[in-house]
Tab-separated table of C-alpha atoms in Angstrom:
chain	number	residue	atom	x	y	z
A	1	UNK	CA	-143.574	73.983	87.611
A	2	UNK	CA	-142.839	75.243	83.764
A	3	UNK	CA	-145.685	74.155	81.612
A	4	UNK	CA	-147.495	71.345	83.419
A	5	UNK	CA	-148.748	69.846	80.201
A	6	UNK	CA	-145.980	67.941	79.344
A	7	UNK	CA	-145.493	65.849	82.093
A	8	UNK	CA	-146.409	62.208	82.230
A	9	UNK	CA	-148.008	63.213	85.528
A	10	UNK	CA	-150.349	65.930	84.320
A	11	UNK	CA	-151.735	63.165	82.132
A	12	UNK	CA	-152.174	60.499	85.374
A	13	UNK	CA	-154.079	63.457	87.021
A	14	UNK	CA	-156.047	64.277	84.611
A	15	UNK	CA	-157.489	60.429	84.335
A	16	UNK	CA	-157.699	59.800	87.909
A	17	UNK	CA	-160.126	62.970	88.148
A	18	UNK	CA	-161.919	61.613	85.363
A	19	UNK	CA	-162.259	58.220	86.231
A	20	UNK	CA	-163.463	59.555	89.741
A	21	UNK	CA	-166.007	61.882	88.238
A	22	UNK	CA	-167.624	58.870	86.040
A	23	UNK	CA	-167.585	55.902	88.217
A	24	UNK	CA	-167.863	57.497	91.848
A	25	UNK	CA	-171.424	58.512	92.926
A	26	UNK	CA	-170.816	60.739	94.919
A	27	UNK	CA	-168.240	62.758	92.558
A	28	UNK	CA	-170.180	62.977	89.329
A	29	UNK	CA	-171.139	66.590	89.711
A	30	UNK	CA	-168.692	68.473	91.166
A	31	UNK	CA	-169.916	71.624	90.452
A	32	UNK	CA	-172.820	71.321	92.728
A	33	UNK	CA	-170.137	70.960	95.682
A	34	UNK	CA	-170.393	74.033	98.358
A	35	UNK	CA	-167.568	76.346	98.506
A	36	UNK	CA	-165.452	77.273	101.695
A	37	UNK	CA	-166.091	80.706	102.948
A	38	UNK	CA	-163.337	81.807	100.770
A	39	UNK	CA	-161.275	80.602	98.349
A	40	UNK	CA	-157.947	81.533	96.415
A	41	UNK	CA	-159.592	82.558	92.917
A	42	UNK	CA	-156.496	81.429	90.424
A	43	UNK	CA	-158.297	82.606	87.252
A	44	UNK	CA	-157.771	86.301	88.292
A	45	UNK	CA	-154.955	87.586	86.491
A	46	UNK	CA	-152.141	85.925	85.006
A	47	UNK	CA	-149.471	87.100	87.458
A	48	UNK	CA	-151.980	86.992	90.864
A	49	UNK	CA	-154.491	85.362	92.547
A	50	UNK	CA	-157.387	86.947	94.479
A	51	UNK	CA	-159.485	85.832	97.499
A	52	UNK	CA	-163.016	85.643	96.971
A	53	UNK	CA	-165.585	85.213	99.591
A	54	UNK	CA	-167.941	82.813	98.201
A	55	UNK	CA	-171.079	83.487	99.780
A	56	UNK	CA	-172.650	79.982	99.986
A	57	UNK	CA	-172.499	79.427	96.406
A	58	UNK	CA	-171.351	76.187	95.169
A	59	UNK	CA	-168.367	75.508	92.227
A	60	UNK	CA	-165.216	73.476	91.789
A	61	UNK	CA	-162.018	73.782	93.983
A	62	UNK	CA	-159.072	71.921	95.264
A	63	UNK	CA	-157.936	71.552	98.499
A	64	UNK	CA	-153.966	71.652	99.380
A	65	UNK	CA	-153.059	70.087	102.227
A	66	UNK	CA	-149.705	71.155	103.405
A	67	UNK	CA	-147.210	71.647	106.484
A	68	UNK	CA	-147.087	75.430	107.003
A	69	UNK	CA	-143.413	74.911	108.456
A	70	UNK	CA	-141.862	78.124	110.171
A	71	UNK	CA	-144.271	80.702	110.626
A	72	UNK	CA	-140.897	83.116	110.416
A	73	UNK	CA	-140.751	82.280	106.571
A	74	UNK	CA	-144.550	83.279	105.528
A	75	UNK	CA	-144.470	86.468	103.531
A	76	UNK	CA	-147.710	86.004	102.658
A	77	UNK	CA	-150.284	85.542	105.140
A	78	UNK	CA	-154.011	86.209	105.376
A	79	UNK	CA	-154.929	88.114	108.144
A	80	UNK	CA	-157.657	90.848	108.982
A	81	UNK	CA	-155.822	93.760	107.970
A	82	UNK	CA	-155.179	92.646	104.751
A	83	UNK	CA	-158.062	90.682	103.757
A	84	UNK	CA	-159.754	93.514	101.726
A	85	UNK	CA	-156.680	94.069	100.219
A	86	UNK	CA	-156.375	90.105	98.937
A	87	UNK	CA	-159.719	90.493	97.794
A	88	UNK	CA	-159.669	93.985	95.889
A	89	UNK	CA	-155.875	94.266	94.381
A	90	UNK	CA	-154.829	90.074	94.478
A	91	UNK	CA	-151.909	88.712	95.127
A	92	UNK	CA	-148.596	88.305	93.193
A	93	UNK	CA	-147.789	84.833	92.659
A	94	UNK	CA	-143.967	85.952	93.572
A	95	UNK	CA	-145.217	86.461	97.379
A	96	UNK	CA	-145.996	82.579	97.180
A	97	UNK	CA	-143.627	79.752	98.222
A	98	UNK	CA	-142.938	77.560	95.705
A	99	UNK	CA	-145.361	74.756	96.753
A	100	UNK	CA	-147.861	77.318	96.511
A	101	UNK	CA	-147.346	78.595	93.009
A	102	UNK	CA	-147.312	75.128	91.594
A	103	UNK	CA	-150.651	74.311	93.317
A	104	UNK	CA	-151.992	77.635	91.297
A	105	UNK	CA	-150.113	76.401	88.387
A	106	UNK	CA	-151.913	72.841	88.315
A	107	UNK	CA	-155.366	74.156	89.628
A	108	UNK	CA	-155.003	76.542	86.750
A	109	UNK	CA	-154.111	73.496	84.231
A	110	UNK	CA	-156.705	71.445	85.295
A	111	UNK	CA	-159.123	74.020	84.582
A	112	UNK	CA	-160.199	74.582	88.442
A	113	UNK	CA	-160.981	78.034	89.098
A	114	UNK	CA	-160.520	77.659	92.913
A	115	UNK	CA	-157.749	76.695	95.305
């Protein structure tokens, strides 16, 4: 996704979050909203990402609800020996599959710093 900002669709997102946050109770203050255990911290660097355990504290995130598809084809993978790692050095964006560098791209656009 080159330069979300463009798009028609960027635009659509950007009201229906907008429109949620003012007319839905329950959505008005997102930033009061507890964080997962960890979460993919896409304001790290430019070129990587970065998981942070969150610690009970509360912020913005999205969620990305996908079909992991053939576990053969997962370069990048979070598992216990390379969790510290993750957290410490971050992650290039080129170890991502496409669906998951445009996710960072948008979350990034949108001004969320959490996937």
């Amino acid at each position: 996704m080159q330069n979300l900002r463009p798009f028609r669709s960027h635009e659509w997102i950007l009201e229906q979050l907008d429109a949620c946050i003012t007319t839905h109770g329950n959505c008005e203050d997102t930033s009061l909203s507890s964080l997962p255990t960890r979460v993919v911290d896409v304001s790290y660097a430019p070129d990587k990402v970065r998981i942070m355990a969150t610690n009970g504290a509360s912020g913005r995130y999205i969620t990305l609800s996908h079909c992991w598809g053939d576990p053969g084809l997962m370069n990048t993978k979070l598992t216990v020996h390379n969790l510290e790692e993750y957290m410490s050095e971050g992650i290039s964006l080129d170890d991502f599959p496409p669906t998951f560098r445009d996710a960072i791209e948008l979350t990034r656009s949108l001004g969320v710093p959490y996937l």
